[in-house]
Structures are given as structure tokens and as C-alpha cells.
mmCIF file of C-alpha atoms and ligand atoms in Angstrom:
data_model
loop_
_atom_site.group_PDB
_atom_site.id
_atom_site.type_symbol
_atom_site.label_atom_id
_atom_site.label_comp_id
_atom_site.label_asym_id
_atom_site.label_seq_id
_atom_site.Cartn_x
_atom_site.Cartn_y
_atom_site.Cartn_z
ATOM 1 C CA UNK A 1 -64.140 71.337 118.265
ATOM 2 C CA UNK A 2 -60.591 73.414 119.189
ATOM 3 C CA UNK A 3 -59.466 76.381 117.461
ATOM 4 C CA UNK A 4 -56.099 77.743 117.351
ATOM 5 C CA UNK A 5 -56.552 81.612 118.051
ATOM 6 C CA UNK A 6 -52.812 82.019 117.460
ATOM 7 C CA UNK A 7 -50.469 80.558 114.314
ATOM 8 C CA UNK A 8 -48.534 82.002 111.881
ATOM 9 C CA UNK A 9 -49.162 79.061 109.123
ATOM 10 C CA UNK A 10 -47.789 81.678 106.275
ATOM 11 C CA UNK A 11 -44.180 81.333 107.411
ATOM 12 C CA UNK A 12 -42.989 79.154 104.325
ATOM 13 C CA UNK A 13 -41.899 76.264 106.549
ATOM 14 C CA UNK A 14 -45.119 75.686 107.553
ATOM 15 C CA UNK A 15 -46.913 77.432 104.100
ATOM 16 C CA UNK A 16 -45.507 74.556 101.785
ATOM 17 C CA UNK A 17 -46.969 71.639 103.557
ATOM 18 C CA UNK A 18 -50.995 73.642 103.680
ATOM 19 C CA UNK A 19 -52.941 70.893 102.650
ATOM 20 C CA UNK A 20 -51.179 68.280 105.384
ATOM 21 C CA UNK A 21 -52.057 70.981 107.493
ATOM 22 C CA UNK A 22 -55.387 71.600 106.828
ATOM 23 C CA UNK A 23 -55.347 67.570 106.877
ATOM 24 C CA UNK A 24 -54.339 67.467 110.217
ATOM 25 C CA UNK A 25 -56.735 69.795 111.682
ATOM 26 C CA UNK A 26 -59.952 67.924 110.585
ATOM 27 C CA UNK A 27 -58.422 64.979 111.748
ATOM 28 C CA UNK A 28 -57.759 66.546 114.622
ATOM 29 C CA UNK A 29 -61.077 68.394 114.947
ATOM 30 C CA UNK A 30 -59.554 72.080 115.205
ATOM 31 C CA UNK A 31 -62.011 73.580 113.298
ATOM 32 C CA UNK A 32 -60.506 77.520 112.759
ATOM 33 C CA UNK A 33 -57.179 79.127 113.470
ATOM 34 C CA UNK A 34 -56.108 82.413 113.391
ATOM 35 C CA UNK A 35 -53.277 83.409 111.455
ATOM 36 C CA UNK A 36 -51.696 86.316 112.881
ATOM 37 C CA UNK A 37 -49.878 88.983 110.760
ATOM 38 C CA UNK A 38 -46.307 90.372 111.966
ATOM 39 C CA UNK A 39 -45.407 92.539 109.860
ATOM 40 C CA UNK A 40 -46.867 94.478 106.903
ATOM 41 C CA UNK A 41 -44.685 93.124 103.869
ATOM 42 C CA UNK A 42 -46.350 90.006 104.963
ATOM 43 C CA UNK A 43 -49.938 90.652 105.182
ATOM 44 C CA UNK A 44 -50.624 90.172 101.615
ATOM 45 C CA UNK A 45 -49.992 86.409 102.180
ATOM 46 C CA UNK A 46 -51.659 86.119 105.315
ATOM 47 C CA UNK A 47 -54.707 87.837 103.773
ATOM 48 C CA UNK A 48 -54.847 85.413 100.494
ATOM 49 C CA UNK A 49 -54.714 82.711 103.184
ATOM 50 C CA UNK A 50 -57.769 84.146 105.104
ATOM 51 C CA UNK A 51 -59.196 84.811 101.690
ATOM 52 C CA UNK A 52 -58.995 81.262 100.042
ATOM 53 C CA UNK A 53 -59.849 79.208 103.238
ATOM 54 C CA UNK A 54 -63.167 80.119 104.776
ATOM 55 C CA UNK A 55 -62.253 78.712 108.221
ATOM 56 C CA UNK A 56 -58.817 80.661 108.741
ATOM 57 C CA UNK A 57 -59.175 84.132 110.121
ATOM 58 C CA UNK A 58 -56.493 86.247 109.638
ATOM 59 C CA UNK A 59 -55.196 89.928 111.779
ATOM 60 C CA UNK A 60 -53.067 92.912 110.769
ATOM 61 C CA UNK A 61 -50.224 94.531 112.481
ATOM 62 C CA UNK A 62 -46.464 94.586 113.226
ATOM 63 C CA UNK A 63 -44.665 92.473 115.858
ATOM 64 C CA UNK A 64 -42.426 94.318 118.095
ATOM 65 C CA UNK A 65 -39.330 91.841 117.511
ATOM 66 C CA UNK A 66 -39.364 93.241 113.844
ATOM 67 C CA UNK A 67 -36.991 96.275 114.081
ATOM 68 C CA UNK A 68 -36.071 97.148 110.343
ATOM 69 C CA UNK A 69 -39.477 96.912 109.084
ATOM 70 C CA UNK A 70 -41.917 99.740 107.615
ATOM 71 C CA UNK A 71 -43.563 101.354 110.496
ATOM 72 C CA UNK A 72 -47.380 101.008 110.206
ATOM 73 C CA UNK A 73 -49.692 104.026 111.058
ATOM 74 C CA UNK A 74 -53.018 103.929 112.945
ATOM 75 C CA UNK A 75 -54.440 104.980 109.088
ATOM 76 C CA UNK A 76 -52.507 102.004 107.393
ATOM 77 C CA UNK A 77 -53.929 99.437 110.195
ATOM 78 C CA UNK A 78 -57.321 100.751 109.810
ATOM 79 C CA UNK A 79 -57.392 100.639 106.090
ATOM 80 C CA UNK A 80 -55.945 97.468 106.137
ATOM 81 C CA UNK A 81 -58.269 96.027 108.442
ATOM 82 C CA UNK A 82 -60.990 96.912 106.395
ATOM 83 C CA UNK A 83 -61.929 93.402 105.661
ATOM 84 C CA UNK A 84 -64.431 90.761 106.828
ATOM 85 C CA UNK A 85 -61.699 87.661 107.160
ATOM 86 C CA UNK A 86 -59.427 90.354 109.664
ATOM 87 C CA UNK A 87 -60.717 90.211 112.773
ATOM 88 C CA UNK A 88 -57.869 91.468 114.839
ATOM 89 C CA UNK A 89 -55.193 94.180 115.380
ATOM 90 C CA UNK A 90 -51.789 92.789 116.339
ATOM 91 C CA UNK A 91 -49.352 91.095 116.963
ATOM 92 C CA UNK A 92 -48.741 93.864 118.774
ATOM 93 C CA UNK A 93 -46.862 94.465 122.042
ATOM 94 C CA UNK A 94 -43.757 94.706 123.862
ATOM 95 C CA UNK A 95 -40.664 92.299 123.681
ATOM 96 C CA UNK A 96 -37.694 93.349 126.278
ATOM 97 C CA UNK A 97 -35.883 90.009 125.839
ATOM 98 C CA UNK A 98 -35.413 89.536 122.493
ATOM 99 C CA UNK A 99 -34.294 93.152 122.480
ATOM 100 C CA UNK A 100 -32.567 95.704 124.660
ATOM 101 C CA UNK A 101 -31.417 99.034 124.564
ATOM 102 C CA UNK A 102 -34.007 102.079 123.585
ATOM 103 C CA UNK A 103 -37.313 100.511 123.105
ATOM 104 C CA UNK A 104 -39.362 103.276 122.892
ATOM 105 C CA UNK A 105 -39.921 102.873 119.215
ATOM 106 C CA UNK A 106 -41.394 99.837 120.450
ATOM 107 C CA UNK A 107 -43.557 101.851 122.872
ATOM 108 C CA UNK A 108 -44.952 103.820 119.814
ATOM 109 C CA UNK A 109 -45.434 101.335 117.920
ATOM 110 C CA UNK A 110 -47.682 99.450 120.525
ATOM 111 C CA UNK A 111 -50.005 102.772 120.879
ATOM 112 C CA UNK A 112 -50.905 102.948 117.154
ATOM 113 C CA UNK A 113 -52.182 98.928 117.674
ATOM 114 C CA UNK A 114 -54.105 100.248 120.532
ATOM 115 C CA UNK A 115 -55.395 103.633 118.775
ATOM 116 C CA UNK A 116 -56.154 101.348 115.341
ATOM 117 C CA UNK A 117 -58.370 98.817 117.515
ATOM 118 C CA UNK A 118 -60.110 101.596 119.398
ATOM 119 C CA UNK A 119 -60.552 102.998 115.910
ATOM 120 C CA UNK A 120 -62.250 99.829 113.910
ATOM 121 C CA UNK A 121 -63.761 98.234 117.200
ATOM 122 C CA UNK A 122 -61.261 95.276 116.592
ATOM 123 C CA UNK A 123 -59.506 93.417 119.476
ATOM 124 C CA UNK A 124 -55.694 93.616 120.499
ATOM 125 C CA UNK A 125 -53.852 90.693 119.686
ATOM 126 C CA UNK A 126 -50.807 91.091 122.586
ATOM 127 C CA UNK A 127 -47.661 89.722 123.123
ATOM 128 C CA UNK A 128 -45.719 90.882 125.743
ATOM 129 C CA UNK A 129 -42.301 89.206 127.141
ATOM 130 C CA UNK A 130 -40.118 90.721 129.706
ATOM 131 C CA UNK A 131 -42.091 94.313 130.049
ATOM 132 C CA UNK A 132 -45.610 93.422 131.122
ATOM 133 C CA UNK A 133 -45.218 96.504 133.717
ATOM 134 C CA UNK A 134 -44.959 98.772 130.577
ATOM 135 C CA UNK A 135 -47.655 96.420 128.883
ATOM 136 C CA UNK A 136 -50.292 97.283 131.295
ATOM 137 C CA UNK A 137 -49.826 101.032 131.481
ATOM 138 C CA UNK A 138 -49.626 101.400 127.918
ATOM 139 C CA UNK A 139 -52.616 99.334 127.574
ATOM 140 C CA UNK A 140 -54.278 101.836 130.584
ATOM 141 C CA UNK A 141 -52.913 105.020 128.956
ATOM 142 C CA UNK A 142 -54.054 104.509 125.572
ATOM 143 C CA UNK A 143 -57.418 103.200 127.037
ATOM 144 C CA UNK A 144 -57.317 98.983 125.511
ATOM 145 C CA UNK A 145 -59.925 98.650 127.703
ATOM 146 C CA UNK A 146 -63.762 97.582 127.265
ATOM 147 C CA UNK A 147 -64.758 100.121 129.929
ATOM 148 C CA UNK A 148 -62.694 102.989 128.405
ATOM 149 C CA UNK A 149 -64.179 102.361 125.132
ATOM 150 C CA UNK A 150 -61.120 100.479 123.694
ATOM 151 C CA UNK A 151 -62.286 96.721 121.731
ATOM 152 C CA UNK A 152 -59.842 94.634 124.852
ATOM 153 C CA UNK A 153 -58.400 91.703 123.194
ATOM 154 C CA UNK A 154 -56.244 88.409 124.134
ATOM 155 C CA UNK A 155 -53.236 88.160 125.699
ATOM 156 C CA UNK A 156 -51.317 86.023 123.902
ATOM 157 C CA UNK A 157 -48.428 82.692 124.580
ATOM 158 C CA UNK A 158 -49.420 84.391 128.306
ATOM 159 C CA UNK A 159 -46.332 83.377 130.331
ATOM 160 C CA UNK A 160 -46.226 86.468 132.856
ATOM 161 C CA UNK A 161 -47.793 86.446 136.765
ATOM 162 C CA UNK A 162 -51.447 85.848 138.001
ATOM 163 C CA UNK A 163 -51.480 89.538 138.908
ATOM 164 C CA UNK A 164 -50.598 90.438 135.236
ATOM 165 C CA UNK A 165 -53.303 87.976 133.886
ATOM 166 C CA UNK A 166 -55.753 89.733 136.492
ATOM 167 C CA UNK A 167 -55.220 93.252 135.398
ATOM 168 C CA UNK A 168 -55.637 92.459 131.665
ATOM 169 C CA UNK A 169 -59.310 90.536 132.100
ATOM 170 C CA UNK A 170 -60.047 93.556 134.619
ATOM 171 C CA UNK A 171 -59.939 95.775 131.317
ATOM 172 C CA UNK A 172 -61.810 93.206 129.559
ATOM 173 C CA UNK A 173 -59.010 90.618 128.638
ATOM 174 C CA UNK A 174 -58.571 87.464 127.304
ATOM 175 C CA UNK A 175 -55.527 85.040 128.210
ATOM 176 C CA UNK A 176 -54.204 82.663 125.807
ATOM 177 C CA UNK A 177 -52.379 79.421 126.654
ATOM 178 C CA UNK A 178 -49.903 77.800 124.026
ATOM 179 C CA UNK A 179 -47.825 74.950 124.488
ATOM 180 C CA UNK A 180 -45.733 76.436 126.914
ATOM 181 C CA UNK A 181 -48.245 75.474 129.810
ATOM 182 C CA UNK A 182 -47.474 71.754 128.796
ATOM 183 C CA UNK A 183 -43.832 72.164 129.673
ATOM 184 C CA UNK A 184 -42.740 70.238 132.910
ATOM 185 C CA UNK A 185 -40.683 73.599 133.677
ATOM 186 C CA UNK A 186 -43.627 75.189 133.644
ATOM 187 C CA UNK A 187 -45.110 75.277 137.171
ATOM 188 C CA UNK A 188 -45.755 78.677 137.789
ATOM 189 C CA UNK A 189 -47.591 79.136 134.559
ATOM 190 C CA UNK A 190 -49.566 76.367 135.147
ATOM 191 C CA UNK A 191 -50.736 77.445 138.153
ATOM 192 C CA UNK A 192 -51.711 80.520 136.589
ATOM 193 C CA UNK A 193 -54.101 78.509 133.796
ATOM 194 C CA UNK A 194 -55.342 76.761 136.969
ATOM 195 C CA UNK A 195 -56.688 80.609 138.050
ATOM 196 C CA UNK A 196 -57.949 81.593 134.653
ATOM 197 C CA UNK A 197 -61.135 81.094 134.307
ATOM 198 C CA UNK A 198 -62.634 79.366 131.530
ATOM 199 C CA UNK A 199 -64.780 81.894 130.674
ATOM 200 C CA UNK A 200 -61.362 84.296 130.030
ATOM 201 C CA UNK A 201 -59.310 81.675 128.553
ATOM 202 C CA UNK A 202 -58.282 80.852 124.959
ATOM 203 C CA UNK A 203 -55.462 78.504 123.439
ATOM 204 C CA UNK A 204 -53.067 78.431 120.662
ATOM 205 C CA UNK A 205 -50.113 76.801 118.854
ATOM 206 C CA UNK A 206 -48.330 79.945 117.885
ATOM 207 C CA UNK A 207 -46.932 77.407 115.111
ATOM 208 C CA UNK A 208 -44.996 77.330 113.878
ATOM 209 C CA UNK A 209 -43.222 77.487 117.031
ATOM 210 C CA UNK A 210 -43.739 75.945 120.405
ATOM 211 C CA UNK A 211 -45.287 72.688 119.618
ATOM 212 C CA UNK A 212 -46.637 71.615 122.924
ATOM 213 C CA UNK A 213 -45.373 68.213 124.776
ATOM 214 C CA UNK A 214 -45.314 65.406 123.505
ATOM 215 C CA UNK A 215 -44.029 67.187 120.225
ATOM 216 C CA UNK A 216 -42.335 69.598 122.079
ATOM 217 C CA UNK A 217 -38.849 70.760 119.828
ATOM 218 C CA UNK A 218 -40.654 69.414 116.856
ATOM 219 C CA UNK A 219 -41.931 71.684 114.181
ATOM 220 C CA UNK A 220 -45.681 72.703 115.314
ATOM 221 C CA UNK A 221 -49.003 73.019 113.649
ATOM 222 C CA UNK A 222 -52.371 73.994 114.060
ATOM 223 C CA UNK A 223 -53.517 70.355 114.661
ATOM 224 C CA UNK A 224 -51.931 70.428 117.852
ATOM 225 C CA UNK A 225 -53.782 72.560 119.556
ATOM 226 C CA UNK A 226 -56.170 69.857 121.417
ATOM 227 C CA UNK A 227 -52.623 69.214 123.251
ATOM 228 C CA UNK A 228 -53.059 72.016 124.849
ATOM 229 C CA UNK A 229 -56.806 71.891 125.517
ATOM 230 C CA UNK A 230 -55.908 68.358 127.753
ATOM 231 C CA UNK A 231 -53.606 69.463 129.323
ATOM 232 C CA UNK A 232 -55.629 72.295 130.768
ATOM 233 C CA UNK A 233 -58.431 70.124 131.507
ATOM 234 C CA UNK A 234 -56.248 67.582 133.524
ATOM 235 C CA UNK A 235 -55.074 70.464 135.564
ATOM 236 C CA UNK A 236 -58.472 71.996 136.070
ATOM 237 C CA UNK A 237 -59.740 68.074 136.710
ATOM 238 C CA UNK A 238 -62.551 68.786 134.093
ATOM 239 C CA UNK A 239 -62.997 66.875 130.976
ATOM 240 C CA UNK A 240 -61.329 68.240 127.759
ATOM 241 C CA UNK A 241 -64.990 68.800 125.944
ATOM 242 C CA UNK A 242 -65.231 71.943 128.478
ATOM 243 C CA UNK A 243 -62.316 73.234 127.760
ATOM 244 C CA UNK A 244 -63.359 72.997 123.584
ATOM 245 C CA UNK A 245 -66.420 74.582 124.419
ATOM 246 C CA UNK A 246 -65.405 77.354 126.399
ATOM 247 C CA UNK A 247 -62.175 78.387 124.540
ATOM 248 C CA UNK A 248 -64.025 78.363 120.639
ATOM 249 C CA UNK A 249 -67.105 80.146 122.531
ATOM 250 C CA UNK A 250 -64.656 82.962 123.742
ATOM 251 C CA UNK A 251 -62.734 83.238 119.978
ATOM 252 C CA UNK A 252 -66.245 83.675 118.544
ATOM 253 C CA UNK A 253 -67.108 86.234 121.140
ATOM 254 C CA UNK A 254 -63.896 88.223 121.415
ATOM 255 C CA UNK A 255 -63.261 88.420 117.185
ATOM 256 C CA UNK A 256 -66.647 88.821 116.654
ATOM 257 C CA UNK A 257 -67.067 86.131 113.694
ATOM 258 C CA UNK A 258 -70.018 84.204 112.536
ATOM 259 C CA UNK A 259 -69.406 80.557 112.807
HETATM 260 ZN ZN1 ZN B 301 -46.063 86.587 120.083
HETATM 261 ZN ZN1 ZN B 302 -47.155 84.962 117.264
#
């Protein structure tokens, strides 16, 4: 079995067509996903999703592409967390390409993700994309990490250095793969999943975007995730059953779910 720790399946492209996507899963043997929340106007539908299926999981929190959106507290992403199906804070993080100029609202907003999952013991979902120097300090300074009593968490569509991988599973880290490591461009990130260990590793779609090769500029889906289970396991030369194992073993550890 694969899971998809990352999608956002209640974007309405991919919300209108839920039971060929739920179709596609089983066929496909992905057995949960993770629908991640990105901002808080949203969360209602994300939650109903994680309410009326019993194997999607869903998170709370505010992505830092979304500029003219309500600014959460560390009170409203506690209180809103406050529920069995949400099992992570995030997306959370810091995004220097898709914006520029003064990001230190971004900053802030990262630090009340961190201070909310130190609060409710739940992980840090983390995207980070052009700033992962500012990633890890705020991540240090605001203490994300197991050994300073923060709840650690995944980093997510990881696309950044070996060294940046290292220093998040030093504080207790997970690194998630998406399609992107299926990408014949991608050499240097590939090399990184080759370092990962399985033990630290998870994968995604991060659907509805990214669909991994060979759908790559199609719409993607949660059923596509054993794309980019294989393709890990031909680089690693292991067979794709370890790479099932080991990634839903970490999602069950790291969000702390029954299965
Ligand atoms: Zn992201
Ligand atoms: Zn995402």
C-alpha cells in the first residue's frame, strides 16, 4: 500500500471528479492521503472531506504564497486542530520565489505554525522554496525540533540541498518526495532521495499539481503516487514494496494515526 502524505484534492478541479478519485486510488492501492489545508477560508471543506472519508486525513494552516488572506493565530490553529481527522499543522513555511519584496509577514506567519504544533503536539507540514537558510533558523529559533520539545514534522515537495535535508532530520525531520524527483531535470534532487534514508522518507502528489512522469503536465491525483514510490526504488536499486512499506510506516508514525 502507498499513501499520499501531501494533496490538496479540495481544490474544485480536482473536488468535482472525488469518486474517480477515490476510484483511482484503490485501483491503484494508495490507501490514505493527506489533504493539506492552505488557507483558513478553506478548511471547512478540507475538514468535511476528512470528515466523510475515513481514509483521508486532513491538516490546518495557511500557506505562505497566500498574501491577502486572514492571518491565523497560534489560538485559531490550536482550536482548529482540535480534531481527530487533523493530524497536522501547515502548510506552513517560506516561499521567496513566488514572492519578493518584505517577507517578514511571511516570517511571522511561519512562527505561529511552529508555536501551534509545539502547542497541540502536532507535526509541521513545511514547504519551503527559495529561503531554506531562513527555513532552518526559524525552525531552530522557534524550537520545531523533537529534542527541543517541538512535534518535528515533514518537509514537504523537498527540492533544496542534501545539507538542508540533513539539518531538518537532525531536528527530527521527515523529507517528502513528489513528482519532481521523476523529472529527467532533476539530477541533483535525485541524488538527494538516493541519501535519504528510508527510514526519513515520505512521498506525495501535491495534486493537484506536479503529476509525476509519465503524466507529467497532466492534471495529477492521488493515484499517482506509486509513480513516485518506483521511481525511488529504481534509484535506490530496491524493489518498490520497500519503499510502500517504509514511506506508509513513517506517515503513521510522524501523524500519529491509527491505521
Ligand atoms: Zn507546498
Ligand atoms: Zn501543497
Amino acid at each position: 500500500m502507498f499513501i499520499d502524505s501531501h494533496c490538496h484534492i479540495n481544490f474544485p478541479e480536482l473536488s468535482v471528479r472525488m469518486p474517480e478519485i477515490l476510484g483511482k486510488m484503490a485501483d491503484n492501492r494508495v490507501s490514505h492521503a493527506l489533504c493539506v489545508s492552505v488557507d483558513l477560508p478553506d478548511f471547512p471543506q478540507v475538514l468535511a472531506l476528512a470528515e466523510q472519508y475515513p481514509h483521508i486525513f486532513a491538516s490546518v494552516g495557511v500557506h505562505p504564497d497566500y498574501e491577502e488572506t486572514p492571518e491565523p493565530t497560534v489560538d485559531d490553529l490550536v482550536r482548529l486542530s482540535q480534531h481527530p481527522k487533523i493530524v497536522a499543522i501547515g502548510e506552513t513555511g517560506l516561499d521567496y520565489y513566488r514572492l519578493q519584496g518584505d517577507l517578514e509577514w511571511q516570517r511571522e506567519r511561519f512562527r505561529v505554525h511552529i508555536r501551534a504544533s509545539r502547542a497541540t503536539g502536532k507535526p509541521l507540514i513545511i514547504h519551503t522554496r527559495s529561503a531554506s537558510e531562513d527555513t532552518i533558523r526559524i525552525m531552530r529559533e522557534e524550537g520545531a525540533a523533537i529534542e527541543a520539545g517541538g512535534a518535528a514534522g515533514v518537509m514537504h515537495c523537498f527540492t533544496e540541498s542534501l545539507e538542508v535535508a540533513q539539518a531538518a532530520m537532525a531536528m527530527g525531520f521527515y523529507i517528502s518526495f513528489s513528482g519532481i524527483v521523476t523529472f529527467k531535470s532533476a539530477k541533483e534532487l535525485q541524488a538527494v532521495a538516493l541519501a535519504v534514508p528510508l527510514e526519513r522518507m515520505l512521498i506525495e502528489t501535491d495534486s493537484p499539481y506536479l503529476a509525476p512522469v509519465p503524466y507529467r503536465g497532466k492534471m495529477n491525483e492521488p493515484g499517482f503516487v506509486p509513480h513516485v514510490a518506483e521511481f525511488i526504488a529504481n534509484l535506490k536499486g530496491i524493489p518498490v514494496e520497500q519503499v510502500a512499506q517504509h514511506t506508509t510506516d513513517n506517515f503513521f508514525n510522524l501523524f500519529n494515526v491509527m491505521r
